[in-house]
Short mmCIF file of C-alpha atoms in Angstrom, two decimals:
data_model
loop_
_atom_site.label_atom_id
_atom_site.label_comp_id
_atom_site.label_asym_id
_atom_site.label_seq_id
_atom_site.Cartn_x
_atom_site.Cartn_y
_atom_site.Cartn_z
CA MET A 30 5.96 32.25 -5.12
CA LEU A 31 8.52 29.37 -4.70
CA GLU A 32 11.92 31.27 -3.41
CA ILE A 33 14.80 28.39 -3.29
CA ARG A 34 18.23 29.49 -1.52
CA ASP A 35 21.18 27.98 -1.10
CA LEU A 36 20.03 24.50 -1.31
CA ASN A 37 21.78 21.64 -0.68
CA ALA A 38 20.89 18.14 -1.00
CA TRP A 39 22.40 14.56 -0.63
CA TYR A 40 21.78 11.07 -1.51
CA GLY A 41 23.62 9.11 1.48
CA GLU A 42 27.13 10.16 1.38
CA SER A 43 26.95 11.91 -2.03
CA HIS A 44 26.34 15.58 -2.29
CA VAL A 45 24.17 16.19 -5.25
CA LEU A 46 22.81 20.07 -5.09
CA HIS A 47 25.35 22.41 -4.17
CA GLY A 48 23.94 25.90 -2.84
CA LEU A 49 21.28 26.34 -5.46
CA ASP A 50 19.22 29.50 -5.62
CA MET A 51 16.09 29.75 -7.71
CA ASP A 52 12.51 31.91 -8.07
CA ILE A 53 9.57 30.41 -9.40
CA PRO A 54 6.85 33.34 -9.74
CA GLU A 55 3.34 32.28 -9.78
CA GLY A 56 1.42 31.66 -13.12
CA LYS A 57 4.75 31.03 -15.11
CA VAL A 58 6.35 28.37 -16.52
CA VAL A 59 9.65 27.67 -15.58
CA THR A 60 12.43 25.51 -16.93
CA LEU A 61 15.34 23.47 -15.48
CA LEU A 62 17.70 22.40 -18.17
CA GLY A 63 20.84 20.40 -17.82
CA ARG A 64 22.20 16.91 -18.89
CA ASN A 65 21.72 13.36 -17.33
CA GLY A 66 22.75 13.75 -13.68
CA ALA A 67 23.06 17.34 -13.32
CA GLY A 68 20.85 17.34 -10.60
CA LYS A 69 17.00 17.95 -11.99
CA THR A 70 15.26 15.38 -10.81
CA THR A 71 16.93 15.55 -7.40
CA MET A 72 15.48 19.08 -7.37
CA MET A 73 12.23 17.68 -7.91
CA ARG A 74 12.25 15.28 -5.49
CA THR A 75 13.72 18.00 -2.91
CA ILE A 76 10.93 20.24 -3.34
CA MET A 77 8.40 17.13 -2.75
CA GLY A 78 10.20 16.24 0.27
CA LEU A 79 11.29 13.29 -0.95
CA MET A 80 15.30 13.70 -0.29
CA GLY A 81 16.74 12.27 3.15
CA LYS A 82 19.33 15.00 3.75
CA THR A 83 18.65 18.56 2.96
CA THR A 84 19.97 22.00 4.14
CA GLY A 85 19.09 25.65 2.91
CA THR A 86 15.65 26.85 2.21
CA LEU A 87 12.49 26.34 0.21
CA THR A 88 9.93 29.00 1.25
CA TYR A 89 6.57 28.28 -0.57
CA GLN A 90 3.82 30.82 0.26
CA GLY A 91 5.70 32.17 3.56
CA VAL A 92 6.23 28.22 4.74
CA ASP A 93 10.00 26.36 4.43
CA LEU A 94 8.96 23.21 2.91
CA LEU A 95 11.82 21.38 3.97
CA LYS A 96 10.33 21.15 7.13
CA LEU A 97 7.46 19.41 6.00
CA ARG A 98 6.71 15.81 4.92
CA PRO A 99 5.81 14.79 1.30
CA ASP A 100 1.98 14.22 2.26
CA GLN A 101 2.12 17.91 3.96
CA ILE A 102 3.65 19.74 0.57
CA ALA A 103 1.36 17.93 -1.50
CA ARG A 104 -1.75 19.30 0.52
CA ARG A 105 -0.13 22.97 0.38
CA GLY A 106 -0.92 22.79 -3.64
CA ILE A 107 2.26 21.18 -5.34
CA ALA A 108 2.15 18.04 -7.34
CA LEU A 109 4.82 16.01 -8.71
CA CYS A 110 4.69 14.13 -12.17
CA PRO A 111 8.01 11.91 -11.77
CA GLU A 112 10.23 11.13 -14.50
CA ASP A 113 9.15 7.40 -14.22
CA ARG A 114 5.62 8.52 -14.35
CA ALA A 115 4.95 6.20 -11.05
CA ILE A 116 1.98 4.46 -12.75
CA PHE A 117 0.81 1.75 -10.35
CA PRO A 118 1.03 -1.43 -11.81
CA SER A 119 -1.81 -3.07 -9.48
CA LEU A 120 -4.23 -0.44 -10.01
CA SER A 121 -6.32 0.18 -13.21
CA VAL A 122 -6.30 3.43 -15.14
CA GLN A 123 -8.96 4.90 -13.71
CA GLU A 124 -8.05 4.01 -9.91
CA ASN A 125 -4.62 5.59 -10.89
CA LEU A 126 -6.57 8.87 -12.24
CA PHE A 127 -8.53 8.84 -9.07
CA LEU A 128 -5.62 8.16 -6.72
CA PRO A 129 -4.36 11.01 -5.62
CA PRO A 130 -6.87 13.16 -3.20
CA ILE A 131 -8.42 16.51 -3.63
CA ILE A 132 -6.25 18.93 -1.70
CA ALA A 133 -8.36 21.98 -3.07
CA LYS A 134 -11.14 23.36 -5.10
CA GLY A 135 -10.75 24.50 -8.76
CA GLY A 136 -9.24 21.12 -10.09
CA MET A 137 -9.42 20.21 -13.67
CA GLU A 138 -12.88 18.37 -13.67
CA ILE A 139 -12.73 15.11 -14.87
CA ASP A 140 -14.64 15.77 -18.26
CA HIS A 141 -12.18 18.34 -19.08
CA ILE A 142 -9.52 15.50 -18.38
CA TYR A 143 -11.19 13.22 -20.60
CA LYS A 144 -11.31 15.96 -23.45
CA LEU A 145 -7.58 16.76 -22.98
CA PHE A 146 -6.60 12.94 -22.94
CA PRO A 147 -9.27 10.88 -24.86
CA ASN A 148 -7.23 7.49 -24.81
CA ILE A 149 -7.56 7.75 -20.92
CA ARG A 150 -11.37 7.40 -20.94
CA GLU A 151 -10.86 4.47 -23.69
CA ARG A 152 -8.16 2.72 -21.47
CA ALA A 153 -10.17 3.21 -18.14
CA SER A 154 -10.31 -0.55 -16.96
CA SER A 155 -7.09 -1.26 -18.36
CA ARG A 156 -4.24 -1.90 -16.04
CA GLY A 157 -1.94 1.32 -15.86
CA THR A 158 1.09 -0.50 -17.04
CA GLN A 159 -0.64 -1.89 -19.83
CA LEU A 160 -0.75 2.01 -21.51
CA SER A 161 1.71 3.03 -23.97
CA GLY A 162 4.49 5.30 -22.85
CA GLY A 163 3.15 8.39 -24.12
CA GLU A 164 -0.63 7.24 -22.64
CA GLN A 165 1.14 6.40 -19.40
CA GLN A 166 2.88 10.00 -19.57
CA MET A 167 -0.76 11.59 -20.11
CA LEU A 168 -2.32 9.46 -17.17
CA ALA A 169 0.38 10.83 -14.99
CA ILE A 170 -0.27 14.23 -15.94
CA ALA A 171 -4.08 13.75 -15.99
CA ARG A 172 -3.70 12.51 -12.44
CA ILE A 173 -2.34 15.76 -11.16
CA LEU A 174 -4.64 17.93 -12.69
CA ARG A 175 -7.77 16.92 -11.07
CA THR A 176 -6.24 17.48 -7.13
CA GLY A 177 -6.86 21.13 -7.00
CA ALA A 178 -2.78 21.46 -6.81
CA ARG A 179 -1.63 24.99 -8.96
CA PHE A 180 1.85 24.08 -8.84
CA LEU A 181 3.02 21.62 -11.04
CA LEU A 182 6.35 19.71 -11.48
CA LEU A 183 6.81 17.83 -14.54
CA ASP A 184 9.66 15.79 -14.60
CA GLU A 185 11.10 15.10 -18.30
CA PRO A 186 7.27 14.74 -19.75
CA THR A 187 8.69 13.93 -23.12
CA GLU A 188 11.33 11.62 -22.66
CA GLY A 189 11.44 8.28 -24.71
CA LEU A 190 8.18 9.71 -26.64
CA ALA A 191 7.18 9.81 -30.12
CA PRO A 192 7.36 13.32 -31.61
CA VAL A 193 3.34 13.60 -32.26
CA ILE A 194 2.97 12.46 -28.63
CA VAL A 195 5.74 15.07 -27.67
CA GLN A 196 3.31 17.60 -29.55
CA GLN A 197 0.19 16.82 -27.57
CA ILE A 198 1.89 17.09 -24.12
CA ALA A 199 3.36 20.55 -25.33
CA ARG A 200 -0.37 21.70 -26.32
CA THR A 201 -1.57 20.16 -23.00
CA ILE A 202 1.22 22.27 -21.05
CA LYS A 203 0.08 25.67 -22.89
CA GLU A 204 -3.41 24.90 -22.08
CA ILE A 205 -2.72 24.43 -18.51
CA LYS A 206 -0.17 27.64 -18.46
CA ALA A 207 -3.26 29.68 -19.65
CA LEU A 208 -5.47 27.93 -16.92
CA GLY A 209 -3.03 30.06 -14.59
CA TYR A 210 -1.05 27.12 -13.17
CA THR A 211 2.49 27.32 -12.21
CA ILE A 212 5.11 24.84 -13.97
CA LEU A 213 8.48 23.99 -13.12
CA LEU A 214 9.44 21.65 -16.27
CA VAL A 215 12.65 19.77 -16.23
CA GLU A 216 13.56 19.02 -19.69
CA GLN A 217 16.85 18.37 -21.56
CA ASN A 218 14.97 18.94 -24.99
CA ALA A 219 15.59 22.65 -25.59
CA ARG A 220 13.34 22.85 -28.45
CA PHE A 221 10.72 21.66 -26.57
CA VAL A 222 10.76 24.46 -23.78
CA GLU A 223 11.53 27.06 -26.07
CA ASP A 224 7.92 28.18 -26.78
CA LEU A 225 6.45 26.86 -23.44
CA ALA A 226 8.71 28.66 -20.88
CA ASP A 227 8.79 32.15 -19.50
CA ILE A 228 12.09 31.88 -17.49
CA HIS A 229 15.07 29.19 -18.20
CA TYR A 230 17.67 28.20 -15.31
CA LEU A 231 20.38 26.03 -16.73
CA ILE A 232 21.97 23.30 -14.16
CA GLU A 233 24.99 21.58 -14.39
CA ASN A 234 27.01 19.78 -11.36
CA GLY A 235 24.08 20.55 -9.00
CA ALA A 236 24.04 24.06 -9.07
CA ILE A 237 22.45 26.93 -11.55
CA VAL A 238 24.82 28.05 -13.87
CA ASP A 239 22.54 30.61 -15.77
CA ARG A 240 19.25 32.06 -15.76
CA MET A 241 17.60 33.76 -18.69
CA GLU A 242 13.83 35.29 -19.57
CA ALA A 243 12.12 33.82 -22.63
CA ALA A 244 13.07 36.57 -24.71
CA GLU A 245 17.01 35.71 -24.52
CA PHE A 246 16.52 32.26 -24.83
CA ALA A 247 16.48 31.74 -28.83
CA ALA A 248 19.45 33.97 -29.06
CA ASN A 249 21.31 31.76 -26.57
CA ILE A 250 20.14 28.17 -27.95
CA ASP A 251 23.78 27.33 -28.95
CA ARG A 252 25.01 27.67 -25.43
CA VAL A 253 22.23 25.62 -24.24
CA ASP A 254 22.61 23.00 -26.84
CA LYS A 255 26.61 23.27 -25.87
CA LEU A 256 25.57 22.72 -21.97
CA LEU A 257 23.02 19.89 -22.92
CA GLY A 258 25.56 17.94 -25.04
CA VAL A 259 23.32 18.28 -27.98
CA MET B 7 -4.58 -48.17 6.40
CA PHE B 8 -7.23 -45.89 4.56
CA ASP B 9 -10.97 -46.76 5.73
CA ILE B 10 -12.95 -44.94 2.84
CA ASN B 11 -16.54 -43.88 4.34
CA ILE B 12 -17.88 -41.12 1.84
CA ASN B 13 -20.15 -39.29 4.89
CA LEU B 14 -16.82 -39.26 7.32
CA ILE B 15 -15.17 -38.04 4.49
CA LEU B 16 -17.66 -35.25 3.70
CA GLY B 17 -18.16 -34.29 7.67
CA GLN B 18 -14.92 -33.87 8.27
CA MET B 19 -14.57 -31.78 5.25
CA VAL B 20 -17.25 -29.58 6.38
CA LEU B 21 -15.61 -29.36 9.95
CA GLY B 22 -12.20 -28.73 8.00
CA MET B 23 -13.84 -25.77 6.83
CA VAL B 24 -14.11 -24.45 10.36
CA ASN B 25 -10.49 -24.41 10.61
CA GLY B 26 -10.09 -23.38 7.12
CA VAL B 27 -11.76 -20.31 8.16
CA PHE B 28 -9.65 -19.55 10.99
CA TYR B 29 -6.50 -20.09 8.74
CA ALA B 30 -8.15 -17.68 5.87
CA ILE B 31 -8.76 -14.99 8.87
CA LEU B 32 -5.29 -15.03 10.17
CA SER B 33 -3.49 -15.50 6.71
CA LEU B 34 -5.33 -12.93 5.24
CA GLY B 35 -4.33 -10.38 8.00
CA LEU B 36 -0.72 -11.39 7.73
CA ALA B 37 -0.81 -10.75 4.04
CA ILE B 38 -2.51 -7.38 4.49
CA ILE B 39 0.38 -6.38 7.14
CA PHE B 40 3.11 -8.04 5.23
CA GLY B 41 1.91 -6.56 1.97
CA LEU B 42 1.90 -3.09 2.97
CA LEU B 43 4.27 -2.68 6.05
CA GLY B 44 6.78 -5.75 4.81
CA VAL B 45 6.47 -7.14 8.57
CA ILE B 46 6.46 -10.73 9.12
CA ASN B 47 4.26 -10.48 11.83
CA PHE B 48 4.89 -13.22 14.38
CA ALA B 49 2.88 -11.83 16.73
CA HIS B 50 -0.55 -12.50 14.92
CA GLY B 51 -1.35 -15.72 16.58
CA VAL B 52 -0.84 -13.91 19.91
CA PHE B 53 -3.60 -11.10 18.66
CA PHE B 54 -5.97 -14.42 18.10
CA MET B 55 -5.26 -15.60 21.52
CA LEU B 56 -6.04 -12.26 22.90
CA GLY B 57 -9.40 -11.81 21.06
CA ALA B 58 -10.17 -15.12 22.74
CA PHE B 59 -9.09 -13.91 26.01
CA ALA B 60 -10.79 -10.57 25.75
CA ALA B 61 -14.23 -11.90 24.99
CA TYR B 62 -13.45 -14.32 27.85
CA MET B 63 -12.63 -11.34 30.01
CA LEU B 64 -15.50 -9.33 28.65
CA GLY B 65 -17.87 -12.20 30.04
CA GLU B 66 -16.56 -12.55 33.40
CA THR B 67 -15.96 -8.90 34.30
CA LEU B 68 -18.67 -7.19 32.55
CA GLY B 69 -21.17 -9.54 31.78
CA ILE B 70 -20.86 -9.03 27.69
CA GLY B 71 -21.91 -12.18 25.94
CA TYR B 72 -20.29 -13.41 22.54
CA TRP B 73 -22.28 -11.05 20.18
CA GLY B 74 -21.07 -8.18 22.44
CA ALA B 75 -17.53 -9.19 22.24
CA LEU B 76 -17.84 -9.96 18.34
CA VAL B 77 -17.97 -5.99 18.01
CA LEU B 78 -15.91 -4.71 21.07
CA VAL B 79 -13.03 -7.22 20.71
CA PRO B 80 -11.71 -6.23 17.20
CA VAL B 81 -11.99 -2.63 18.66
CA MET B 82 -9.91 -3.44 21.68
CA ILE B 83 -7.29 -5.52 19.74
CA GLY B 84 -6.93 -3.26 16.87
CA GLY B 85 -6.33 -0.38 19.70
CA LEU B 86 -3.76 -2.49 20.82
CA GLY B 87 -2.32 -3.27 17.44
CA LEU B 88 -2.29 0.63 16.86
CA VAL B 89 -0.02 1.24 20.01
CA VAL B 90 2.31 -2.04 19.13
CA GLU B 91 2.85 -0.20 15.57
CA VAL B 92 3.59 3.05 16.80
CA VAL B 93 5.80 2.24 19.60
CA LEU B 94 7.75 -0.58 18.55
CA ILE B 95 6.77 -1.64 14.54
CA ARG B 96 7.29 1.48 12.67
CA HIS B 97 10.91 1.68 13.88
CA LEU B 98 11.77 -1.35 11.61
CA TYR B 99 10.47 -0.35 8.58
CA LYS B 100 13.85 0.36 6.97
CA LEU B 101 15.40 -2.67 7.92
CA ASP B 102 15.62 -5.93 6.67
CA HIS B 103 12.28 -7.97 7.20
CA LEU B 104 14.27 -10.49 9.90
CA TYR B 105 14.24 -7.69 12.03
CA GLY B 106 10.41 -7.36 12.03
CA LEU B 107 10.03 -11.09 12.43
CA LEU B 108 12.29 -11.23 15.64
CA LEU B 109 10.59 -8.22 17.21
CA THR B 110 7.15 -9.68 16.87
CA LEU B 111 8.38 -13.10 17.86
CA GLY B 112 10.06 -11.78 21.02
CA LEU B 113 6.67 -10.09 21.40
CA ALA B 114 4.40 -12.97 20.91
CA LEU B 115 6.62 -14.94 23.50
CA PHE B 116 6.26 -12.23 26.21
CA ALA B 117 2.76 -11.86 25.70
CA GLU B 118 2.05 -15.54 25.88
CA GLY B 119 4.18 -15.81 28.92
CA ALA B 120 2.22 -12.71 30.36
CA ILE B 121 -0.99 -14.42 30.05
CA ARG B 122 0.41 -17.69 31.21
CA ILE B 123 1.15 -16.24 34.19
CA PHE B 124 -2.12 -14.31 34.92
CA PHE B 125 -4.51 -17.13 33.63
CA GLY B 126 -2.34 -20.33 34.14
CA PRO B 127 -1.56 -22.85 31.53
CA GLN B 128 -4.93 -24.38 31.26
CA GLY B 129 -7.83 -23.78 28.70
CA LEU B 130 -10.70 -21.60 30.41
CA PRO B 131 -14.01 -22.76 28.96
CA TYR B 132 -16.17 -19.83 26.46
CA SER B 133 -19.95 -21.24 26.00
CA ILE B 134 -21.59 -21.24 22.85
CA PRO B 135 -24.33 -18.40 22.73
CA ASP B 136 -27.46 -19.52 23.46
CA ASN B 137 -29.38 -18.96 20.21
CA MET B 138 -26.47 -21.15 18.59
CA ARG B 139 -26.98 -24.25 20.23
CA GLY B 140 -28.30 -27.11 18.29
CA ALA B 141 -27.48 -28.60 15.07
CA VAL B 142 -28.74 -28.95 11.50
CA ASN B 143 -29.12 -32.59 9.59
CA LEU B 144 -26.88 -32.06 6.61
CA GLY B 145 -27.65 -35.72 5.58
CA PHE B 146 -24.41 -37.05 5.86
CA MET B 147 -23.64 -35.35 9.38
CA PHE B 148 -25.22 -33.31 12.13
CA LEU B 149 -23.52 -30.18 11.77
CA PRO B 150 -23.44 -27.66 14.79
CA TYR B 151 -25.39 -24.20 14.13
CA TYR B 152 -22.34 -22.66 15.74
CA ARG B 153 -19.98 -24.46 13.43
CA ALA B 154 -22.09 -23.17 10.30
CA TRP B 155 -22.17 -19.80 11.50
CA VAL B 156 -18.07 -19.69 12.04
CA VAL B 157 -18.30 -20.63 8.46
CA VAL B 158 -20.50 -18.27 6.81
CA PHE B 159 -19.55 -15.46 8.86
CA GLY B 160 -15.84 -16.03 8.28
CA ILE B 161 -16.02 -16.36 4.55
CA VAL B 162 -18.19 -13.09 4.46
CA LEU B 163 -15.22 -11.47 6.49
CA CYS B 164 -12.92 -12.67 4.46
CA PHE B 165 -14.39 -11.69 1.23
CA ALA B 166 -15.53 -8.52 2.57
CA THR B 167 -11.87 -7.77 3.28
CA TRP B 168 -10.95 -8.53 -0.24
CA PHE B 169 -13.88 -6.38 -1.89
CA VAL B 170 -12.37 -3.47 0.26
CA ILE B 171 -8.80 -4.13 -0.75
CA GLU B 172 -9.39 -4.91 -4.46
CA MET B 173 -12.30 -2.46 -5.20
CA THR B 174 -12.95 0.40 -3.38
CA PRO B 175 -10.87 3.63 -3.48
CA LEU B 176 -9.52 2.90 -0.20
CA GLY B 177 -8.32 -0.16 -1.15
CA ALA B 178 -6.68 1.41 -4.41
CA LYS B 179 -4.73 3.58 -1.81
CA LEU B 180 -3.70 0.70 0.15
CA ARG B 181 -2.38 -1.22 -3.25
CA ALA B 182 -0.69 1.80 -4.40
CA ALA B 183 1.12 2.08 -1.04
CA THR B 184 2.11 -1.23 -1.58
CA ASP B 185 3.90 -0.37 -4.79
CA ASN B 186 5.33 2.80 -4.20
CA PRO B 187 4.59 4.25 -0.54
CA ALA B 188 6.76 7.36 -1.10
CA MET B 189 4.85 8.93 -4.28
CA VAL B 190 1.39 7.88 -2.65
CA GLN B 191 2.81 10.16 0.13
CA ALA B 192 3.66 12.76 -2.35
CA PHE B 193 -0.06 12.83 -3.75
CA GLY B 194 -0.85 14.23 -0.34
CA ILE B 195 -1.78 10.61 1.40
CA ASN B 196 -0.39 10.49 5.47
CA VAL B 197 1.26 7.09 4.54
CA PRO B 198 2.61 6.65 8.03
CA VAL B 199 -1.12 6.81 9.50
CA MET B 200 -2.15 4.50 6.96
CA LEU B 201 0.38 2.14 7.75
CA THR B 202 -0.47 2.40 11.50
CA LEU B 203 -4.31 1.68 10.66
CA THR B 204 -3.17 -1.12 8.47
CA TYR B 205 -1.39 -3.03 11.15
CA ALA B 206 -4.46 -2.13 13.38
CA ALA B 207 -7.11 -3.61 11.00
CA GLY B 208 -4.73 -6.59 10.63
CA VAL B 209 -4.39 -7.64 14.13
CA ALA B 210 -8.10 -6.48 14.59
CA LEU B 211 -8.93 -9.35 12.33
CA ALA B 212 -6.99 -11.96 14.25
CA GLY B 213 -9.01 -10.60 17.17
CA VAL B 214 -12.01 -11.31 15.43
CA GLY B 215 -11.03 -14.93 15.06
CA GLY B 216 -9.89 -15.37 18.33
CA VAL B 217 -13.74 -14.66 19.21
CA MET B 218 -15.00 -16.79 16.81
CA ALA B 219 -12.75 -19.49 18.06
CA ALA B 220 -13.00 -19.23 21.53
CA PRO B 221 -16.27 -21.30 21.94
CA ILE B 222 -14.77 -23.76 19.63
CA MET B 223 -11.18 -24.02 21.09
CA SER B 224 -10.38 -23.82 24.61
CA VAL B 225 -9.40 -20.21 25.46
CA ASP B 226 -5.57 -21.13 26.52
CA PRO B 227 -2.32 -19.19 26.07
CA ALA B 228 -0.81 -21.50 23.60
CA MET B 229 -4.10 -21.26 21.03
CA GLY B 230 -2.34 -18.64 19.39
CA THR B 231 1.31 -20.04 18.77
CA ASN B 232 -0.36 -23.28 17.85
CA ILE B 233 -2.32 -22.19 15.02
CA VAL B 234 0.12 -19.37 13.81
CA ILE B 235 2.67 -22.12 12.78
CA VAL B 236 -0.09 -23.63 10.20
CA VAL B 237 -1.19 -20.14 9.42
CA PHE B 238 2.54 -19.34 8.08
CA ALA B 239 2.26 -22.62 6.12
CA VAL B 240 -0.82 -21.35 4.51
CA VAL B 241 0.92 -18.09 3.54
CA VAL B 242 3.56 -19.62 2.36
CA ILE B 243 1.43 -21.84 0.22
CA GLY B 244 -0.71 -19.24 -1.08
CA GLY B 245 2.15 -16.77 -1.53
CA MET B 246 3.25 -13.80 0.41
CA GLY B 247 1.09 -10.66 0.05
CA SER B 248 -1.54 -12.16 -2.10
CA ILE B 249 -4.87 -11.10 -0.44
CA LEU B 250 -7.18 -13.55 -2.24
CA GLY B 251 -4.48 -16.54 -2.36
CA SER B 252 -4.31 -16.53 1.60
CA ILE B 253 -8.22 -16.57 1.30
CA LEU B 254 -8.58 -19.40 -0.86
CA THR B 255 -5.46 -21.17 0.47
CA GLY B 256 -6.58 -21.10 3.92
CA LEU B 257 -10.12 -22.38 2.91
CA GLY B 258 -8.64 -24.96 0.63
CA LEU B 259 -6.30 -26.50 3.07
CA GLY B 260 -8.85 -26.54 5.89
CA LEU B 261 -10.80 -29.06 3.38
CA VAL B 262 -7.44 -30.86 3.03
CA GLU B 263 -6.83 -31.43 6.14
CA GLY B 264 -10.50 -32.46 7.01
CA PHE B 265 -9.97 -34.65 4.19
CA ALA B 266 -7.02 -36.29 5.61
CA LYS B 267 -8.69 -36.78 9.03
CA ALA B 268 -11.20 -38.98 7.54
CA VAL B 269 -8.90 -41.23 5.55
CA PHE B 270 -5.59 -41.16 7.49
CA PRO B 271 -5.94 -39.50 11.18
CA GLU B 272 -2.41 -39.77 11.64
CA ALA B 273 -1.23 -37.29 8.61
CA SER B 274 -3.94 -34.61 9.66
CA SER B 275 -1.70 -32.63 11.46
CA THR B 276 1.11 -32.82 9.08
CA VAL B 277 -0.29 -32.43 5.58
CA ILE B 278 -0.53 -28.70 5.33
CA PHE B 279 3.25 -29.06 5.86
CA ALA B 280 3.38 -31.79 3.01
CA VAL B 281 1.85 -29.44 0.88
CA MET B 282 3.99 -26.55 1.60
CA VAL B 283 7.35 -28.70 1.12
CA VAL B 284 5.97 -29.57 -2.36
CA VAL B 285 5.00 -26.25 -3.19
CA LEU B 286 8.24 -24.61 -2.15
CA VAL B 287 9.80 -27.01 -4.32
CA LEU B 288 7.69 -26.80 -7.57
CA ARG B 289 6.69 -23.27 -6.97
CA PRO B 290 8.50 -21.16 -4.57
CA ARG B 291 6.52 -18.09 -4.77
CA GLY B 292 3.30 -20.16 -3.81
CA LEU B 293 0.11 -20.68 -5.68
CA PHE B 294 -1.09 -17.32 -6.09
CA GLY B 295 2.18 -15.30 -5.30
CA LYS B 296 3.52 -12.94 -7.93
CA MET B 297 7.12 -13.14 -9.71
CA ALA B 298 9.57 -11.11 -7.05
#
């Protein structure tokens, strides 16, 4: 579905991604695991067209995403839930939720979203930034589910959250996966992704250093922990 | 020095509302453009002046009167703004605000000079529409119908604009793009087009103001420059980028100016700048501005 070949990206003069290769099959959950600064968020931003200088190819449904603007990429059914959640401070929770336009049929119905995240309905008229960290994360995920995008980029959705919220987000990702969404999940928490993902990629210094199927992950967890510095 | 006469004060304050409406319309457009594009649009007064000249020309060449001009001129000025944004302004978004200010200042000087060459430096007459002749007796003054119309229509226009920005999905997109344009674009919204249309809408508001001002002020090349200096003071007092602040400050300062005309006419042209100095000293972000 998404084929990444020899991908390079730069922040100004700083070369961050070094010839990255990845495949993200349709309907699968794929993780990108690595330490802080390994290039995970840059990878997400590159897929979404938010990086300045890039080379290589990012082929999605036969089209090279590197040639498109961010809005054109989103219109092809790709949605980003960023690491900082990007909740807009001048908008209410409801306005944040309804901000992204519907880009295709088949997005999650609002009642289904409220069932998944009841707090969002209760806090609809609050300012987005008045929500707790966990509620903001739920809002950031909910926001992209109603758009009809089928390929979701989730950038460290558990970062800084309480264990009970992490469990709720894990349940949500499982439910989304069961609905046939394709997910690229960036994480530093190997235990969180262990039961969620079909394929795991390990990234270090802007390059993929390992790839393993879900069945191989448990046997290699020590190696993953070492890479993550746990 | 002070000559206190309540009827005079009330009368001048009502008339001050007319100026206040122009300040509010222009500072509103400036606030919208600065909020989303980060451009300090010094050419805003020129679009106001061009609105008045466009109304004059529509009347002279096509026989289109005030009411027709009120509909057509915003479209024309908005279209001109669209071209200016695409050809000039959009190349400055990644640069410091100062570059936008310098470019629009140059644009304003060029446009004013060009109009002066074609129409001369003298003011041109523009008639009040026939159905707006006469005045209403308010008890303390006779208020011309046309000025009453300007106040009412101007306030409705300002608050309608505020409503669109603060209360509608379109406004939510504009506010979100002000906060984080890259993320809004990553949601599938064409932000460059939104910026172009916002600039066009902001200057179209100035164009409407120009049409409204044509029967009151003389239609002359300097009318934009004269008012834009005061409008920048209004924006500084209200707080850069604050929509409601621009409206309330514009209307409020019109009243203050009117009051000054009644009690101390010599100070009426400087009172707004005196308020600006006080606000800058005591509250540099402006009365309604947010902390940086």
